[in-house]
mmCIF file of C-alpha atoms in Angstrom:
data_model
loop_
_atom_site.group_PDB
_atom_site.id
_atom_site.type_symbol
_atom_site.label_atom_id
_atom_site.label_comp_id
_atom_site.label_asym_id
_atom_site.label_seq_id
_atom_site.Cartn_x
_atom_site.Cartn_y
_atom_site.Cartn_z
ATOM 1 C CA UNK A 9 -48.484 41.482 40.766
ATOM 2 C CA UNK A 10 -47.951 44.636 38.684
ATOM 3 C CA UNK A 11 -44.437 44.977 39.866
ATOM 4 C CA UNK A 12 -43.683 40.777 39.320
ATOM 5 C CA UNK A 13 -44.753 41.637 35.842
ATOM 6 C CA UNK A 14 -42.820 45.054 35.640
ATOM 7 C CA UNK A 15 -39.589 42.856 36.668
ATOM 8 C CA UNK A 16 -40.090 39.898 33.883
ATOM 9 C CA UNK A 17 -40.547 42.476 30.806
ATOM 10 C CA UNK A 18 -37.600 44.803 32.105
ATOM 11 C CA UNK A 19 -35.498 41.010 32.619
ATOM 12 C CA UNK A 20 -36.575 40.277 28.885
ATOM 13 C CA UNK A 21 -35.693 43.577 27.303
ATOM 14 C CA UNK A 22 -32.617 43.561 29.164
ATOM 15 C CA UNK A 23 -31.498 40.254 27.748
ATOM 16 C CA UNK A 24 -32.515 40.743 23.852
ATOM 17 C CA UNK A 25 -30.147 43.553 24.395
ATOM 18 C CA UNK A 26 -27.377 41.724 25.489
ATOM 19 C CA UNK A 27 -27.729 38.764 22.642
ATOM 20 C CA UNK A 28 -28.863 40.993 19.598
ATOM 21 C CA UNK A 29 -28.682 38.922 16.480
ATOM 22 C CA UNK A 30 -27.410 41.899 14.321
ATOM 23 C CA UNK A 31 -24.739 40.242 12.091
ATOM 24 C CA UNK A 32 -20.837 40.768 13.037
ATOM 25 C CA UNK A 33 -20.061 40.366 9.336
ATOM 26 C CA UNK A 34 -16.863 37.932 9.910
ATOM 27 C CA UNK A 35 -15.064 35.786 8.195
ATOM 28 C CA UNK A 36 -13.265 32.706 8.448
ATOM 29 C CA UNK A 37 -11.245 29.809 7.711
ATOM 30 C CA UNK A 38 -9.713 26.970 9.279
ATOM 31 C CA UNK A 39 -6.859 29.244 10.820
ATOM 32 C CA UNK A 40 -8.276 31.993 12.058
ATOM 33 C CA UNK A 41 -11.743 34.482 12.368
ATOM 34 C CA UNK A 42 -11.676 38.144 11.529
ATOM 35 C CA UNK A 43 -14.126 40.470 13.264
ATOM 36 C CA UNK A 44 -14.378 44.260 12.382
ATOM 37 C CA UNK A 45 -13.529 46.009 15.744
ATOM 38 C CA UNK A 46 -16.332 47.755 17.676
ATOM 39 C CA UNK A 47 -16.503 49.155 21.205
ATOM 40 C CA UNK A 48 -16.236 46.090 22.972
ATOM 41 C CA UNK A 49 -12.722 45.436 24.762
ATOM 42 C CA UNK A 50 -10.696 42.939 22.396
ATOM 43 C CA UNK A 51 -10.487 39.892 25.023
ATOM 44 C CA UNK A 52 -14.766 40.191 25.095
ATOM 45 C CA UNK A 53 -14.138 38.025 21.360
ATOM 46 C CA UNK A 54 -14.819 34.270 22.818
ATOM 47 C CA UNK A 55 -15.640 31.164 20.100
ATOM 48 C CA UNK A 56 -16.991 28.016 21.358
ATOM 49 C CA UNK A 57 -17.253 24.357 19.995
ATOM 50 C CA UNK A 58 -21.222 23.721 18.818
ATOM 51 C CA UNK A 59 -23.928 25.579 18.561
ATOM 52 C CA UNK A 60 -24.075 27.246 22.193
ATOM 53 C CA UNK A 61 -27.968 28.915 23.104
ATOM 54 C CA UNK A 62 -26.938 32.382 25.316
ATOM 55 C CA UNK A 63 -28.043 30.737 28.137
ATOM 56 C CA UNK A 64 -25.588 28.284 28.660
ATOM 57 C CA UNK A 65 -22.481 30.509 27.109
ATOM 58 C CA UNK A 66 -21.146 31.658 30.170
ATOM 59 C CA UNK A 67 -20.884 28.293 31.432
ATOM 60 C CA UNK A 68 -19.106 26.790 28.250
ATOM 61 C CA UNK A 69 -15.259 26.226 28.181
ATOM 62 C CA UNK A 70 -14.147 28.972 25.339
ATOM 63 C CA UNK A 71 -11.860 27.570 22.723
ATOM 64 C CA UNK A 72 -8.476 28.092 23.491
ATOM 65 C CA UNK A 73 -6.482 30.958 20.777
ATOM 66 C CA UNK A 74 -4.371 34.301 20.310
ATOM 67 C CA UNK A 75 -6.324 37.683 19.500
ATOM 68 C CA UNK A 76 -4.223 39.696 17.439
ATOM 69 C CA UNK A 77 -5.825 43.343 17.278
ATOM 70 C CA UNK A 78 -5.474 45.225 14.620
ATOM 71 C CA UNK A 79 -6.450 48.957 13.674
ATOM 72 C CA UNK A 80 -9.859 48.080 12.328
ATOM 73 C CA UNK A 81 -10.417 44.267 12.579
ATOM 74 C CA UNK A 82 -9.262 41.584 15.256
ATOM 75 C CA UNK A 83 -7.848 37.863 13.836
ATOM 76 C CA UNK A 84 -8.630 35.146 16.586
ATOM 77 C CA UNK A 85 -6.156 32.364 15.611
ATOM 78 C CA UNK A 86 -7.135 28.259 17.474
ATOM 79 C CA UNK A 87 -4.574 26.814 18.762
ATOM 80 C CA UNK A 88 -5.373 23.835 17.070
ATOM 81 C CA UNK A 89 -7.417 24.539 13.677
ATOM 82 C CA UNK A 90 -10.904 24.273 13.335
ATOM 83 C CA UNK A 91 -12.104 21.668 11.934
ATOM 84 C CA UNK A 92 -14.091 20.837 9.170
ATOM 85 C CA UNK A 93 -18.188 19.539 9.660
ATOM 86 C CA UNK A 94 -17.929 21.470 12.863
ATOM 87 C CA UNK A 95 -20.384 24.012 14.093
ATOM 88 C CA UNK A 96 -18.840 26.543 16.199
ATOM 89 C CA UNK A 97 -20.567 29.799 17.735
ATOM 90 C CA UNK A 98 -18.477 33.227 18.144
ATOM 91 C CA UNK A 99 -19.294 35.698 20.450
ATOM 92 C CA UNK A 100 -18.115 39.657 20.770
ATOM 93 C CA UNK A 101 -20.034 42.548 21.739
ATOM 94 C CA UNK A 102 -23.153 41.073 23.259
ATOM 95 C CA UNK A 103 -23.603 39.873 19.885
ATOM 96 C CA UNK A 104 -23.860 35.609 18.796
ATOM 97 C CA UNK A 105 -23.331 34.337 15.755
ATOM 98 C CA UNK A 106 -22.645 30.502 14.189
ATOM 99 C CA UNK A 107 -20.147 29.338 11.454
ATOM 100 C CA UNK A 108 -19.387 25.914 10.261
ATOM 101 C CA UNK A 109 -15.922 24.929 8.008
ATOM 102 C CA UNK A 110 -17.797 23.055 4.998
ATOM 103 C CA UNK A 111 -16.236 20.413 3.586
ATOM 104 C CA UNK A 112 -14.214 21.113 0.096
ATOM 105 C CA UNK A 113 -16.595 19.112 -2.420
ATOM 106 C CA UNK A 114 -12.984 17.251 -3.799
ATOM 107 C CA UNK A 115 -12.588 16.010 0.154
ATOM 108 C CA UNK A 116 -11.232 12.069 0.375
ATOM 109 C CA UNK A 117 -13.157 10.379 2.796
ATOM 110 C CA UNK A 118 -12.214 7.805 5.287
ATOM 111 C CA UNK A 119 -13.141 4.343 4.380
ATOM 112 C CA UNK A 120 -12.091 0.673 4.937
ATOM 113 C CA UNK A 121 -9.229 -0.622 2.587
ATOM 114 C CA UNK A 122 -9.022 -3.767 3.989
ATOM 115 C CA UNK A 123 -10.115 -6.240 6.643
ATOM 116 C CA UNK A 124 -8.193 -9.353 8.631
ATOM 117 C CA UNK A 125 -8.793 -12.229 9.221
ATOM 118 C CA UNK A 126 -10.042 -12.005 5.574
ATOM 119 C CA UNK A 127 -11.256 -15.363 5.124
ATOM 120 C CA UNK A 128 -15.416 -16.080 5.763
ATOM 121 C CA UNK A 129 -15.070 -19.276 8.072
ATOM 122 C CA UNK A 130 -13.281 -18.491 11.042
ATOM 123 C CA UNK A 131 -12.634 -20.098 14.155
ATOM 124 C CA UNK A 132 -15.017 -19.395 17.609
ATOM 125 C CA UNK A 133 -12.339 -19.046 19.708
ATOM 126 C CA UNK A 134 -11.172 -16.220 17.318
ATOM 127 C CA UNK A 135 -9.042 -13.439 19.086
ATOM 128 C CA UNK A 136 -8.739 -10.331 16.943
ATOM 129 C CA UNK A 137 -9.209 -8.252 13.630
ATOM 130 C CA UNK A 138 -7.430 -6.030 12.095
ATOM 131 C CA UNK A 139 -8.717 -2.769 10.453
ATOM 132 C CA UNK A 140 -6.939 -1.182 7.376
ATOM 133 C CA UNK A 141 -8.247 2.272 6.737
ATOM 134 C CA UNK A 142 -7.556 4.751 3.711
ATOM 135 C CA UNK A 143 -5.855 7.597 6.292
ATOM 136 C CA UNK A 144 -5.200 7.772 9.655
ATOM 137 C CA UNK A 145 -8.313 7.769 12.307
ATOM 138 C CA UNK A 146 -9.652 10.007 14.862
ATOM 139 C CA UNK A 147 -8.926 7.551 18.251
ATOM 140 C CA UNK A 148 -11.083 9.273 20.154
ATOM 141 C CA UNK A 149 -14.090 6.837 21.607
ATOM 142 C CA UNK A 150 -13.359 4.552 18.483
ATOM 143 C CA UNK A 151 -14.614 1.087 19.761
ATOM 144 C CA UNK A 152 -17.869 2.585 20.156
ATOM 145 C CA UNK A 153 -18.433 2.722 16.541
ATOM 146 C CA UNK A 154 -17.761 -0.740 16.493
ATOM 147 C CA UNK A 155 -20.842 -3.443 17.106
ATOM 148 C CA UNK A 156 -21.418 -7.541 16.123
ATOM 149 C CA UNK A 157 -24.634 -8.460 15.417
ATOM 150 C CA UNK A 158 -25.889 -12.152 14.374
ATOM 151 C CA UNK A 159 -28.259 -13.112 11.645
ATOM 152 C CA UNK A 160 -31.247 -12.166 13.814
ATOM 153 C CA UNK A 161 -29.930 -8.898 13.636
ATOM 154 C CA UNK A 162 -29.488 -8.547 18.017
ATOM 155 C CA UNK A 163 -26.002 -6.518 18.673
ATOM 156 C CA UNK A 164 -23.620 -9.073 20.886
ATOM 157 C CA UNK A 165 -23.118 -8.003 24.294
ATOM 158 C CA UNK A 166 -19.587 -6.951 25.039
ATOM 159 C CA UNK A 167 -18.146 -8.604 22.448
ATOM 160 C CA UNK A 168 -14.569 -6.429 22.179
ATOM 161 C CA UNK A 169 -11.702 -5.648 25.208
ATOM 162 C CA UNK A 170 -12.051 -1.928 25.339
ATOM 163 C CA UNK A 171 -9.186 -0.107 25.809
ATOM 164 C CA UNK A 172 -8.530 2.966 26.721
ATOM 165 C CA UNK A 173 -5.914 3.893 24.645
ATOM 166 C CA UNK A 174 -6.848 2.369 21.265
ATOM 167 C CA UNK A 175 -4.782 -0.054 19.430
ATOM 168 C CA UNK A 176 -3.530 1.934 16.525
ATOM 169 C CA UNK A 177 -0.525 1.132 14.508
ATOM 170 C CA UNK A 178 1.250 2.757 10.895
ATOM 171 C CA UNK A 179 0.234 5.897 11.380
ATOM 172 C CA UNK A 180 -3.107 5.560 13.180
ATOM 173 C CA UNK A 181 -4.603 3.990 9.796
ATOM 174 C CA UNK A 182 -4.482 -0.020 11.254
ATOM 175 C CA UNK A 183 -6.521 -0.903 13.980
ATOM 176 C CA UNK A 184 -6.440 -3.729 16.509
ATOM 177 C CA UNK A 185 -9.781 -5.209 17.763
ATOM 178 C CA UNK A 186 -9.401 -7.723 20.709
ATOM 179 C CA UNK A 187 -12.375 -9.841 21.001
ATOM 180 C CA UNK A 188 -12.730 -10.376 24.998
ATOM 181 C CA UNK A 189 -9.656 -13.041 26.406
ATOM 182 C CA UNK A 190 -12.225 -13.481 29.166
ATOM 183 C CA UNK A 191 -14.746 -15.077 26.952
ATOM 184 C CA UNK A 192 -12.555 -16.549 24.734
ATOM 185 C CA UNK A 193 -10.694 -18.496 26.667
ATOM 186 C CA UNK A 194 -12.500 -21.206 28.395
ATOM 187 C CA UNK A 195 -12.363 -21.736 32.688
ATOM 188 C CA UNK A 196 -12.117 -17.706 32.998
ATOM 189 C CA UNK A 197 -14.969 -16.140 34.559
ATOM 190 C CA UNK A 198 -16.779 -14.726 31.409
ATOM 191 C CA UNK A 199 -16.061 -17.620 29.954
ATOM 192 C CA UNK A 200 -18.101 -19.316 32.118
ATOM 193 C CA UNK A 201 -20.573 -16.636 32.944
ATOM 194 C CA UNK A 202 -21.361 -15.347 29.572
ATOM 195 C CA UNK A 203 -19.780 -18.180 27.517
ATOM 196 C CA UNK A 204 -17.768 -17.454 24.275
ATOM 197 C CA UNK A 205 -18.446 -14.591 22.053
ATOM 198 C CA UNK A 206 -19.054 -17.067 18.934
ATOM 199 C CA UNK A 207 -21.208 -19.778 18.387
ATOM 200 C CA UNK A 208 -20.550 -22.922 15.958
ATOM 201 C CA UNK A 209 -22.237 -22.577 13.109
ATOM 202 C CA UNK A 210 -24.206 -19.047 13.089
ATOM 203 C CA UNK A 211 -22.976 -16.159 10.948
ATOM 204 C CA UNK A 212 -22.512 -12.994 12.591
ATOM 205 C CA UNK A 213 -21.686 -9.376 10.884
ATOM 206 C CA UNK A 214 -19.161 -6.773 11.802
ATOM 207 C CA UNK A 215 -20.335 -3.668 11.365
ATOM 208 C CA UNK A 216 -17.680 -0.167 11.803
ATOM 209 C CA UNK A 217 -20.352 2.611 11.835
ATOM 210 C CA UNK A 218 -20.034 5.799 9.378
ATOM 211 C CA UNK A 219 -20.006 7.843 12.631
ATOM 212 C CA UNK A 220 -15.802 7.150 12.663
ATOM 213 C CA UNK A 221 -14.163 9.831 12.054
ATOM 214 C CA UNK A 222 -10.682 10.514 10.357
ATOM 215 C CA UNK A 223 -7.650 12.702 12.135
ATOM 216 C CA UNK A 224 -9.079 15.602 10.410
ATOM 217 C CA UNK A 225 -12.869 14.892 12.420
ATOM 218 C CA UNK A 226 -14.527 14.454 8.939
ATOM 219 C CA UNK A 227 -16.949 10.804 9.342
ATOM 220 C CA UNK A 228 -17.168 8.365 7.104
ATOM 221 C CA UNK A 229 -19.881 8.278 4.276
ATOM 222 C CA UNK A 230 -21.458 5.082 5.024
ATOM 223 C CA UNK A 231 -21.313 1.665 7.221
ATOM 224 C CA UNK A 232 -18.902 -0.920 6.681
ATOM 225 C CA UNK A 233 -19.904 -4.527 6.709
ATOM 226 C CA UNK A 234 -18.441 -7.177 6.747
ATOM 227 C CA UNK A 235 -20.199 -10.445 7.336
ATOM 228 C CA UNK A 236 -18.754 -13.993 8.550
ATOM 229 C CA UNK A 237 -19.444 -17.296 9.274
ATOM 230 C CA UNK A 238 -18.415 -19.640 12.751
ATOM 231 C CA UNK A 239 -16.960 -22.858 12.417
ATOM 232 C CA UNK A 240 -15.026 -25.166 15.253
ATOM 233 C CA UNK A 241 -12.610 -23.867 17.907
ATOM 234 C CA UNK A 242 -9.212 -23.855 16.673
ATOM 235 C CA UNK A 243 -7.296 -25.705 19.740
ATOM 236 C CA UNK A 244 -4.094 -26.566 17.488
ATOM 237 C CA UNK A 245 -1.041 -25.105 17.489
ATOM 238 C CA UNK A 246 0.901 -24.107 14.516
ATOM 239 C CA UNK A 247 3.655 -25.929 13.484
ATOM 240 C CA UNK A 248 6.524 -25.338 10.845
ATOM 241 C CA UNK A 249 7.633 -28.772 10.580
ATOM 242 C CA UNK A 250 4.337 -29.352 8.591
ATOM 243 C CA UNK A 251 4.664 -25.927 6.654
ATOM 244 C CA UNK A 252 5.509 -26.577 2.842
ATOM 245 C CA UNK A 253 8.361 -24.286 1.198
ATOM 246 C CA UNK A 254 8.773 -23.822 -2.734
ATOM 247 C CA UNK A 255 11.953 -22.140 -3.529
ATOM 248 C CA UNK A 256 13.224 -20.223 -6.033
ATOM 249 C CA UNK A 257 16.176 -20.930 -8.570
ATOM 250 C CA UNK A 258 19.480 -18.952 -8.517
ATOM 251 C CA UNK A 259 19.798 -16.026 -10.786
ATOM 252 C CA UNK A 260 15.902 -15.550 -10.396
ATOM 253 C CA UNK A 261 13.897 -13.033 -8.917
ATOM 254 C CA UNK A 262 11.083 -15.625 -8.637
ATOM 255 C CA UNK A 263 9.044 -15.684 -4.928
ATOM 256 C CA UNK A 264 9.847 -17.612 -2.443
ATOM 257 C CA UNK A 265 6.538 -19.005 -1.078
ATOM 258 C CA UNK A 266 5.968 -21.043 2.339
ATOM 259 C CA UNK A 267 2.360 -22.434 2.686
ATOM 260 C CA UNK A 268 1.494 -22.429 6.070
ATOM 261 C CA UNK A 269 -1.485 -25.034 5.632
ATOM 262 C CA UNK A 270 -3.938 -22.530 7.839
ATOM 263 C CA UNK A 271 -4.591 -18.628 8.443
ATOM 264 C CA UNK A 272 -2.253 -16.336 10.511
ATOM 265 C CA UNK A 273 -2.740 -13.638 12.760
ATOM 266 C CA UNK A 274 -2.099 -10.948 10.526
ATOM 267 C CA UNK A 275 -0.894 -8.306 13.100
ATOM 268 C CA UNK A 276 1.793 -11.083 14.262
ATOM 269 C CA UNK A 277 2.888 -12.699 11.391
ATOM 270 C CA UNK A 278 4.474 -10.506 9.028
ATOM 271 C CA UNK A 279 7.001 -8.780 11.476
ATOM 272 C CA UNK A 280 7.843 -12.205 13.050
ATOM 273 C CA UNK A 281 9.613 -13.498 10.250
ATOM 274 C CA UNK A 282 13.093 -13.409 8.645
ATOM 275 C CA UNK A 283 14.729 -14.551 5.956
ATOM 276 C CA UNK A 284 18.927 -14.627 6.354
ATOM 277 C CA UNK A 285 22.131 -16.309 4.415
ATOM 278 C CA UNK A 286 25.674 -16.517 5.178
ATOM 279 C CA UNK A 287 26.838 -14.521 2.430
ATOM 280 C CA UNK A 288 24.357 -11.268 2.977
ATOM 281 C CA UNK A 289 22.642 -11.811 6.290
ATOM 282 C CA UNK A 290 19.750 -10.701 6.217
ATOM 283 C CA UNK A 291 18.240 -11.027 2.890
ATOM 284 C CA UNK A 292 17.087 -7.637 1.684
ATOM 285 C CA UNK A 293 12.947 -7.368 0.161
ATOM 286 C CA UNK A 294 9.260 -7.455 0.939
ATOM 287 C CA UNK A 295 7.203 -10.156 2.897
ATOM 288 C CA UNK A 296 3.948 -10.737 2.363
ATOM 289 C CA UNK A 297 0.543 -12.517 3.579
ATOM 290 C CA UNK A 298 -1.849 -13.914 0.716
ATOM 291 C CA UNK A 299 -4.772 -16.741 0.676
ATOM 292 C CA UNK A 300 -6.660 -15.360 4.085
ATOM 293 C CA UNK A 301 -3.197 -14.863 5.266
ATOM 294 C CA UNK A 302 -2.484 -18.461 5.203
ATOM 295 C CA UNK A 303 0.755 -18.309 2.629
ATOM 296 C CA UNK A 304 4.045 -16.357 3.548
ATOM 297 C CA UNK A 305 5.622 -14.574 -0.098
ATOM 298 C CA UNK A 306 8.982 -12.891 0.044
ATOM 299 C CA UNK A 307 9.837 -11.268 -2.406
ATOM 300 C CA UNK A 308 13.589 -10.594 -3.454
ATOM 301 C CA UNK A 309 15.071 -7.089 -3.847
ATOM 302 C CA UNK A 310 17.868 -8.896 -6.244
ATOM 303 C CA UNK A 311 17.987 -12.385 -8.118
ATOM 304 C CA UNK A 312 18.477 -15.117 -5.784
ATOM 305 C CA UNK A 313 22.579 -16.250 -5.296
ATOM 306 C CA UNK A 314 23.054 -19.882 -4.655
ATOM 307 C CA UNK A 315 23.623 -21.270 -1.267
ATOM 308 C CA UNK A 316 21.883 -22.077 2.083
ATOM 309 C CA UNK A 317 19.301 -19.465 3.396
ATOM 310 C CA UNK A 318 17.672 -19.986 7.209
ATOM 311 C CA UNK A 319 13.805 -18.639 7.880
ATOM 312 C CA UNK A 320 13.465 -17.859 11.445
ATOM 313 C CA UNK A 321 10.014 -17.220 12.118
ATOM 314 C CA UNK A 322 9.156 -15.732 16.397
ATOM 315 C CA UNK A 323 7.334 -17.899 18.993
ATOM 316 C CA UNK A 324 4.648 -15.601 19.115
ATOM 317 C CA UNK A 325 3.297 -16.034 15.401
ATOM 318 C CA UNK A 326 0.156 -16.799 16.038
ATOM 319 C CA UNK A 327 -2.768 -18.374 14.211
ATOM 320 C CA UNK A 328 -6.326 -17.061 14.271
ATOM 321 C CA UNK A 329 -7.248 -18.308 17.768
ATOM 322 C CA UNK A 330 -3.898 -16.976 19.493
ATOM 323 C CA UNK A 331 -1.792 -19.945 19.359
ATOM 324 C CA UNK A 332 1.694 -19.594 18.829
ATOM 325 C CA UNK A 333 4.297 -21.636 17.959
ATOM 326 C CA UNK A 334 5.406 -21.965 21.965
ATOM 327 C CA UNK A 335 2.289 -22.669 23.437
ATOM 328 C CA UNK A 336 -1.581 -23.141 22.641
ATOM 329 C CA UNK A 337 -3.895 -19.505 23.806
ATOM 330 C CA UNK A 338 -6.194 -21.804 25.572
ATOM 331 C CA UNK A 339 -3.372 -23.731 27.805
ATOM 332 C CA UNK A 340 -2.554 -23.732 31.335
ATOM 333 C CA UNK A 341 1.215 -22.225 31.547
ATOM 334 C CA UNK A 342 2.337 -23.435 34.923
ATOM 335 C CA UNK A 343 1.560 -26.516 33.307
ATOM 336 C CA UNK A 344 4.636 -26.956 31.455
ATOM 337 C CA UNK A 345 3.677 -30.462 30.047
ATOM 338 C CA UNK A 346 1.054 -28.282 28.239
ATOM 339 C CA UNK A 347 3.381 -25.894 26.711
ATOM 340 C CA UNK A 348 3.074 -27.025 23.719
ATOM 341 C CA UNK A 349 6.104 -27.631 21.286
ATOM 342 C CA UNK A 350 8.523 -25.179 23.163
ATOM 343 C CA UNK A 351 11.188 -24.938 20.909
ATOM 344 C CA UNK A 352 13.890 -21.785 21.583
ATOM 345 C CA UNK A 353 14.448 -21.903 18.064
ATOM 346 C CA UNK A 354 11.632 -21.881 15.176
ATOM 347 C CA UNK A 355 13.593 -22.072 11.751
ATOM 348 C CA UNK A 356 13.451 -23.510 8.215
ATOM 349 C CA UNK A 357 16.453 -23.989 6.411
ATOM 350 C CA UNK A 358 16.461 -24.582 2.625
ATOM 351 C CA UNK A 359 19.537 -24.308 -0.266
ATOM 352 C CA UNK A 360 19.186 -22.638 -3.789
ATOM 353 C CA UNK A 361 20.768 -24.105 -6.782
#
């Protein structure tokens, strides 16, 4: 017993020793850490992600860098920066110690610019949304941070098509969110299993928790919400023969607007249409998606010249529920009678004077 005893004091001792707390007196920024040498080899200088116990050092995955030595002092430089809101724990010559890269208090934080569909009543067979954020995103697990809950306040069950690779688009600051196909589109199996993800006539809120992070690893500040209400299925196909064009006069720089009589799918819409002539081609300037995305603005770079002008908008413009202008979402397609309109060509033609 005396011995058993003996052995767990001597194991103690033996490990205080090895982890002493006395302070390396580093320094640090984002780029590197600099550590006054001491009698430990140079490679013994290890720095790990999080606050890492001694325990459990040995059998943590050191961050990756280049140890420059030096005549008194040794610079570890990342490989990739650290970053900022992160704890990190260093480690050289039996000694531990923790640093974090605080935040500058003039930082920009993420947050949510802007939000598609925009408008509040939206169809239930609804397909996706679109995310606008003020910089580009951290990708990394990003639908988690993403939930649905009803008026009740209960979280919908599976409500989004995760994908591995998220949907990110202009510079990782516009995000696609696919609300399950499966569900969505009736006769599939979680269609009929689970039924859609939307019900007629209940209000549901989307909720992007502050937990996001920007490319940098820095959260966001608070939740977004964003709530919305459920109307009927949309089971109609667009159609441009029933869209409504007000043109511009010659030697204006006026708008030219086409009202599309519903809302678009914004993520679709804006890079499926062009506007050409015979003089110029295509006509140079800036489209544009206004009133919950359901008018079309162009906007000329130079006053309009008289003649005839052709809009040629792509089959797969779709509205809210993923119809196109081929075909409806919800169709069979080796039905062909069920196709839908199935034009090759979807164009508006219209003459300035």
């Amino acid at each position: 017993m005396r011995i058993y005893i003996f052995f767990i004091i001597l194991l103690i001792y033996h490990t205080s020793e090895m982890f002493a707390q006395t302070p390396l007196d580093f320094t640090f920024s984002q780029n590197e850490i600099i550590v006054p040498r001491r009698n430990a080899p140079f490679d013994e200088l290890k720095v790990y992600r999080g606050e890492i116990s001694g325990d459990k050092l040995f059998s943590t995955n050191a961050i990756l860098g280049k140890i420059v030595t030096e005549d008194i002092q040794l610079r570890f430089i990342p490989v990739i920066p650290f970053g900022q809101h992160q704890k990190y724990t260093l480690f050289y010559d039996g000694i531990i110690d923790y640093f974090t890269i605080n935040i500058p208090n003039d930082y920009t934080y993420l947050t949510v610019q802007s939000i598609y569909p925009s408008d509040k009543m939206l169809p239930a067979n609804l397909l996706k949304w679109y995310v606008r954020f003020s910089k580009p995103v951290n990708e990394a697990f990003i639908y988690d941070h993403i939930q649905f809950i009803n008026a009740r306040g209960d979280t919908l069950h599976n409500p989004i098509l995760h994908i591995e690779n998220a949907l990110l688009s202009d510079q990782n600051t516009l995000l696609t969110i696919w609300i399950d196909p499966g569900r969505q589109k009736r006769d599939l199996s979680p269609n009929i299993k689970l039924g859609a993800v939307f019900k007629k006539n209940n209000s549901y809120t989307l909720i992007i928790s502050k937990k996001l992070k920007d490319h940098q690893g820095i959260p966001m500040q608070q939740n977004f919400n964003h709530q919305f209400n459920i109307t009927e299925a949309d089971r109609i196909q667009p159609n441009i023969d029933f869209w409504k064009i007000q043109t511009p006069k010659a030697d204006s720089k006026a708008d030219l607007i086409i009202n599309c009589e519903e809302s678009l799918d914004y993520g679709s819409s804006l890079e499926g249409v062009l506007l050409t002539n015979s003089i110029e081609g295509t006509v140079p300037g800036n489209w544009k998606l206004i009133d919950h995305e359901s008018v079309f603005v162009f906007t000329p770079a130079d006053t309009w010249r008289s003649g005839r002008y052709t809009i040629s908008f792509d089959k797969n413009i779709e509205d809210l529920a993923g119809n196109n202008l081929e075909r409806l979402f919800d169709s069979d397609i080796t039905n062909h009678a069920n196709t839908g309109l199935n034009k090759k060509e979807y164009k508006i033609a219209f003459t300035i004077r």
